[in-house]
């Protein structure tokens, strides 16, 4: 089946997200040419070995020439450098989008450099794994997942419709919201859980009374789930922390207050409070399963067919 919406698509940054898009572009025959750009020679070479594109370039400026759709797939902290690099070479009428996990900062970094004759539409696919690099990508990553656009006022409706259709062809459900709201929502559903995971695994690593071999040996009991999140790419997550600072600090403050409440309930033996909280949280889990965002399988969901890798 061929559903060509863009003659030439340029992917800047060929890591987990960029390579997953490349796999889908091929699988679904969505373009005539895939141009891959990455500043890392090793990533470019690997992308070529995996045949993720048709051309491979170190220069993003050269790669975007005549591209109808440009998808920026770099860590959010690199957005401004990429925007500056490509600004002078973009095709008039091109759509420029991104996949960054934070949106207000990406807009602040990119928008000032975007020429008036291109359509800049910030986006964020809510799909991923803890892996990174060109080998981490796989076809179908975005199937059944949300992709959130945070369009700027005055965005061209045709371009928006085209990009929406593109992500829907990859299997995503598309939603729109403003960037500040996106950053708050993501701070609680994604950024805070990763920070808690990084912190708990760091705490276990620092413990002197429990040896590292015991932490690894007995990790089946809850800790293991945190280690998966805590294995996520350090560059990407450093950038998320620095570029969604306000929303993350707000969520961390609320989290600390709630943790103190739980701590107090445990200290004073207030079983009812503890039981009420745990009952409320169990209902949230049920709602997530009912919404089709996970399956109701035991052993913390593994392996259950949702994870592709
Ligand atoms: P990744 O696997 O680390 O890939 C990023 C690639 O971009 C790397 O090859 C990196 O090269 C390259 N790069 C960095 N700066 C560049 C620049 N200035 N010019 C050209 N290439 C550059 O990261 P990812 O997981 O695909 O994440 C990419 C974006 O998607 C991030 O903004 C992230 O927030 C977002 N996202 C990630 C997930 C997830 O679960 N991973 C989910 C949704 C959205 P070097 O490594 O050599 O610097």
PDB file of N, CA, C and O in Angstrom, residues 66-105:
ATOM      1  N   UNK A  66      14.921  21.095  -0.017  1.00  0.00           N
ATOM      2  CA  UNK A  66      13.833  20.507  -0.811  1.00  0.00           C
ATOM      3  C   UNK A  66      12.999  19.461  -0.059  1.00  0.00           C
ATOM      4  O   UNK A  66      12.233  18.732  -0.684  1.00  0.00           O
ATOM      5  N   UNK A  67      13.170  19.361   1.240  1.00  0.00           N
ATOM      6  CA  UNK A  67      12.328  18.426   2.003  1.00  0.00           C
ATOM      7  C   UNK A  67      10.954  19.063   2.238  1.00  0.00           C
ATOM      8  O   UNK A  67      10.849  20.259   2.527  1.00  0.00           O
ATOM      9  N   UNK A  68       9.905  18.254   2.068  1.00  0.00           N
ATOM     10  CA  UNK A  68       8.537  18.751   2.283  1.00  0.00           C
ATOM     11  C   UNK A  68       8.153  18.647   3.755  1.00  0.00           C
ATOM     12  O   UNK A  68       7.309  19.390   4.246  1.00  0.00           O
ATOM     13  N   UNK A  69       8.754  17.667   4.420  1.00  0.00           N
ATOM     14  CA  UNK A  69       8.514  17.499   5.861  1.00  0.00           C
ATOM     15  C   UNK A  69       9.860  17.294   6.549  1.00  0.00           C
ATOM     16  O   UNK A  69      10.654  16.433   6.131  1.00  0.00           O
ATOM     17  N   UNK A  70      10.118  18.083   7.571  1.00  0.00           N
ATOM     18  CA  UNK A  70      11.351  17.956   8.358  1.00  0.00           C
ATOM     19  C   UNK A  70      10.941  17.580   9.775  1.00  0.00           C
ATOM     20  O   UNK A  70      10.120  18.281  10.393  1.00  0.00           O
ATOM     21  N   UNK A  71      11.477  16.467  10.276  1.00  0.00           N
ATOM     22  CA  UNK A  71      11.130  16.055  11.644  1.00  0.00           C
ATOM     23  C   UNK A  71      12.410  16.091  12.492  1.00  0.00           C
ATOM     24  O   UNK A  71      13.352  15.334  12.250  1.00  0.00           O
ATOM     25  N   UNK A  72      12.414  16.986  13.461  1.00  0.00           N
ATOM     26  CA  UNK A  72      13.586  17.159  14.327  1.00  0.00           C
ATOM     27  C   UNK A  72      13.468  16.168  15.492  1.00  0.00           C
ATOM     28  O   UNK A  72      12.535  16.243  16.290  1.00  0.00           O
ATOM     29  N   UNK A  73      14.422  15.238  15.561  1.00  0.00           N
ATOM     30  CA  UNK A  73      14.349  14.146  16.564  1.00  0.00           C
ATOM     31  C   UNK A  73      15.596  14.137  17.433  1.00  0.00           C
ATOM     32  O   UNK A  73      16.222  13.088  17.630  1.00  0.00           O
ATOM     33  N   UNK A  74      16.000  15.303  17.924  1.00  0.00           N
ATOM     34  CA  UNK A  74      17.212  15.410  18.745  1.00  0.00           C
ATOM     35  C   UNK A  74      16.798  15.684  20.199  1.00  0.00           C
ATOM     36  O   UNK A  74      15.660  16.092  20.453  1.00  0.00           O
ATOM     37  N   UNK A  75      17.710  15.492  21.174  1.00  0.00           N
ATOM     38  CA  UNK A  75      17.377  15.870  22.559  1.00  0.00           C
ATOM     39  C   UNK A  75      16.927  17.329  22.613  1.00  0.00           C
ATOM     40  O   UNK A  75      17.458  18.164  21.857  1.00  0.00           O
ATOM     41  N   UNK A  76      15.964  17.649  23.477  1.00  0.00           N
ATOM     42  CA  UNK A  76      15.358  18.988  23.420  1.00  0.00           C
ATOM     43  C   UNK A  76      16.375  20.123  23.570  1.00  0.00           C
ATOM     44  O   UNK A  76      16.200  21.182  22.982  1.00  0.00           O
ATOM     45  N   UNK A  77      17.453  19.887  24.281  1.00  0.00           N
ATOM     46  CA  UNK A  77      18.462  20.934  24.475  1.00  0.00           C
ATOM     47  C   UNK A  77      19.202  21.295  23.196  1.00  0.00           C
ATOM     48  O   UNK A  77      19.881  22.332  23.139  1.00  0.00           O
ATOM     49  N   UNK A  78      19.088  20.449  22.166  1.00  0.00           N
ATOM     50  CA  UNK A  78      19.785  20.719  20.889  1.00  0.00           C
ATOM     51  C   UNK A  78      18.862  21.395  19.881  1.00  0.00           C
ATOM     52  O   UNK A  78      19.273  21.654  18.741  1.00  0.00           O
ATOM     53  N   UNK A  79      17.626  21.730  20.274  1.00  0.00           N
ATOM     54  CA  UNK A  79      16.636  22.259  19.325  1.00  0.00           C
ATOM     55  C   UNK A  79      17.071  23.586  18.701  1.00  0.00           C
ATOM     56  O   UNK A  79      16.896  23.797  17.499  1.00  0.00           O
ATOM     57  N   UNK A  80      17.608  24.479  19.524  1.00  0.00           N
ATOM     58  CA  UNK A  80      17.961  25.787  18.974  1.00  0.00           C
ATOM     59  C   UNK A  80      19.105  25.671  17.972  1.00  0.00           C
ATOM     60  O   UNK A  80      19.059  26.285  16.890  1.00  0.00           O
ATOM     61  N   UNK A  81      20.097  24.849  18.294  1.00  0.00           N
ATOM     62  CA  UNK A  81      21.238  24.673  17.382  1.00  0.00           C
ATOM     63  C   UNK A  81      20.744  24.153  16.040  1.00  0.00           C
ATOM     64  O   UNK A  81      21.169  24.631  14.983  1.00  0.00           O
ATOM     65  N   UNK A  82      19.811  23.195  16.080  1.00  0.00           N
ATOM     66  CA  UNK A  82      19.287  22.623  14.834  1.00  0.00           C
ATOM     67  C   UNK A  82      18.484  23.680  14.078  1.00  0.00           C
ATOM     68  O   UNK A  82      18.643  23.849  12.864  1.00  0.00           O
ATOM     69  N   UNK A  83      17.628  24.420  14.778  1.00  0.00           N
ATOM     70  CA  UNK A  83      16.801  25.438  14.126  1.00  0.00           C
ATOM     71  C   UNK A  83      17.671  26.472  13.420  1.00  0.00           C
ATOM     72  O   UNK A  83      17.418  26.842  12.276  1.00  0.00           O
ATOM     73  N   UNK A  84      18.732  26.913  14.105  1.00  0.00           N
ATOM     74  CA  UNK A  84      19.648  27.898  13.508  1.00  0.00           C
ATOM     75  C   UNK A  84      20.304  27.318  12.263  1.00  0.00           C
ATOM     76  O   UNK A  84      20.450  27.994  11.260  1.00  0.00           O
ATOM     77  N   UNK A  85      20.677  26.038  12.372  1.00  0.00           N
ATOM     78  CA  UNK A  85      21.413  25.413  11.267  1.00  0.00           C
ATOM     79  C   UNK A  85      20.548  25.272  10.013  1.00  0.00           C
ATOM     80  O   UNK A  85      21.010  25.493   8.909  1.00  0.00           O
ATOM     81  N   UNK A  86      19.273  24.923  10.199  1.00  0.00           N
ATOM     82  CA  UNK A  86      18.430  24.611   9.034  1.00  0.00           C
ATOM     83  C   UNK A  86      17.691  25.828   8.473  1.00  0.00           C
ATOM     84  O   UNK A  86      17.230  25.792   7.333  1.00  0.00           O
ATOM     85  N   UNK A  87      17.576  26.888   9.277  1.00  0.00           N
ATOM     86  CA  UNK A  87      16.689  28.016   8.923  1.00  0.00           C
ATOM     87  C   UNK A  87      16.861  28.514   7.493  1.00  0.00           C
ATOM     88  O   UNK A  87      15.886  28.713   6.769  1.00  0.00           O
ATOM     89  N   UNK A  88      18.115  28.666   7.056  1.00  0.00           N
ATOM     90  CA  UNK A  88      18.376  29.263   5.746  1.00  0.00           C
ATOM     91  C   UNK A  88      18.183  28.308   4.578  1.00  0.00           C
ATOM     92  O   UNK A  88      18.240  28.735   3.426  1.00  0.00           O
ATOM     93  N   UNK A  89      17.943  27.017   4.848  1.00  0.00           N
ATOM     94  CA  UNK A  89      17.892  26.036   3.746  1.00  0.00           C
ATOM     95  C   UNK A  89      16.515  25.416   3.572  1.00  0.00           C
ATOM     96  O   UNK A  89      16.342  24.528   2.728  1.00  0.00           O
ATOM     97  N   UNK A  90      15.547  25.831   4.393  1.00  0.00           N
ATOM     98  CA  UNK A  90      14.228  25.176   4.330  1.00  0.00           C
ATOM     99  C   UNK A  90      13.479  25.554   3.052  1.00  0.00           C
ATOM    100  O   UNK A  90      13.555  26.688   2.574  1.00  0.00           O
ATOM    101  N   UNK A  91      12.728  24.574   2.541  1.00  0.00           N
ATOM    102  CA  UNK A  91      11.935  24.805   1.327  1.00  0.00           C
ATOM    103  C   UNK A  91      10.707  25.641   1.695  1.00  0.00           C
ATOM    104  O   UNK A  91      10.011  25.324   2.677  1.00  0.00           O
ATOM    105  N   UNK A  92      10.383  26.675   0.904  1.00  0.00           N
ATOM    106  CA  UNK A  92       9.158  27.428   1.206  1.00  0.00           C
ATOM    107  C   UNK A  92       7.949  26.488   1.199  1.00  0.00           C
ATOM    108  O   UNK A  92       7.834  25.625   0.328  1.00  0.00           O
ATOM    109  N   UNK A  93       7.106  26.625   2.205  1.00  0.00           N
ATOM    110  CA  UNK A  93       5.917  25.770   2.293  1.00  0.00           C
ATOM    111  C   UNK A  93       6.151  24.467   3.051  1.00  0.00           C
ATOM    112  O   UNK A  93       5.202  23.722   3.331  1.00  0.00           O
ATOM    113  N   UNK A  94       7.421  24.178   3.408  1.00  0.00           N
ATOM    114  CA  UNK A  94       7.719  22.925   4.119  1.00  0.00           C
ATOM    115  C   UNK A  94       7.060  22.923   5.503  1.00  0.00           C
ATOM    116  O   UNK A  94       6.797  23.987   6.081  1.00  0.00           O
ATOM    117  N   UNK A  95       6.791  21.715   5.997  1.00  0.00           N
ATOM    118  CA  UNK A  95       6.345  21.579   7.392  1.00  0.00           C
ATOM    119  C   UNK A  95       7.563  21.175   8.215  1.00  0.00           C
ATOM    120  O   UNK A  95       8.280  20.238   7.858  1.00  0.00           O
ATOM    121  N   UNK A  96       7.804  21.901   9.285  1.00  0.00           N
ATOM    122  CA  UNK A  96       8.874  21.544  10.226  1.00  0.00           C
ATOM    123  C   UNK A  96       8.201  21.164  11.529  1.00  0.00           C
ATOM    124  O   UNK A  96       7.404  21.940  12.081  1.00  0.00           O
ATOM    125  N   UNK A  97       8.484  19.953  11.993  1.00  0.00           N
ATOM    126  CA  UNK A  97       7.919  19.536  13.277  1.00  0.00           C
ATOM    127  C   UNK A  97       9.030  18.928  14.123  1.00  0.00           C
ATOM    128  O   UNK A  97      10.177  18.809  13.676  1.00  0.00           O
ATOM    129  N   UNK A  98       8.709  18.548  15.347  1.00  0.00           N
ATOM    130  CA  UNK A  98       9.705  17.914  16.200  1.00  0.00           C
ATOM    131  C   UNK A  98       9.005  16.857  17.044  1.00  0.00           C
ATOM    132  O   UNK A  98       7.784  16.686  16.922  1.00  0.00           O
ATOM    133  N   UNK A  99       9.796  16.135  17.848  1.00  0.00           N
ATOM    134  CA  UNK A  99       9.208  15.060  18.664  1.00  0.00           C
ATOM    135  C   UNK A  99       9.571  15.250  20.136  1.00  0.00           C
ATOM    136  O   UNK A  99       9.418  14.331  20.942  1.00  0.00           O
ATOM    137  N   UNK A 100      10.087  16.429  20.470  1.00  0.00           N
ATOM    138  CA  UNK A 100      10.646  16.668  21.806  1.00  0.00           C
ATOM    139  C   UNK A 100       9.656  16.472  22.948  1.00  0.00           C
ATOM    140  O   UNK A 100       8.477  16.794  22.838  1.00  0.00           O
ATOM    141  N   UNK A 101      10.183  16.002  24.069  1.00  0.00           N
ATOM    142  CA  UNK A 101       9.343  15.675  25.224  1.00  0.00           C
ATOM    143  C   UNK A 101       8.885  16.896  26.008  1.00  0.00           C
ATOM    144  O   UNK A 101       8.059  16.773  26.906  1.00  0.00           O
ATOM    145  N   UNK A 102       9.469  18.060  25.738  1.00  0.00           N
ATOM    146  CA  UNK A 102       8.991  19.292  26.366  1.00  0.00           C
ATOM    147  C   UNK A 102       8.629  20.245  25.231  1.00  0.00           C
ATOM    148  O   UNK A 102       9.240  20.185  24.156  1.00  0.00           O
ATOM    149  N   UNK A 103       7.647  21.104  25.426  1.00  0.00           N
ATOM    150  CA  UNK A 103       7.183  21.874  24.282  1.00  0.00           C
ATOM    151  C   UNK A 103       7.433  23.378  24.390  1.00  0.00           C
ATOM    152  O   UNK A 103       7.859  23.972  23.419  1.00  0.00           O
ATOM    153  N   UNK A 104       7.187  24.000  25.551  1.00  0.00           N
ATOM    154  CA  UNK A 104       7.374  25.454  25.632  1.00  0.00           C
ATOM    155  C   UNK A 104       8.828  25.812  25.315  1.00  0.00           C
ATOM    156  O   UNK A 104       9.103  26.748  24.564  1.00  0.00           O
ATOM    157  N   UNK A 105       9.762  25.043  25.850  1.00  0.00           N
ATOM    158  CA  UNK A 105      11.177  25.339  25.614  1.00  0.00           C
ATOM    159  C   UNK A 105      11.563  25.116  24.153  1.00  0.00           C
ATOM    160  O   UNK A 105      12.305  25.910  23.571  1.00  0.00           O
TER     161      UNK A 105
END
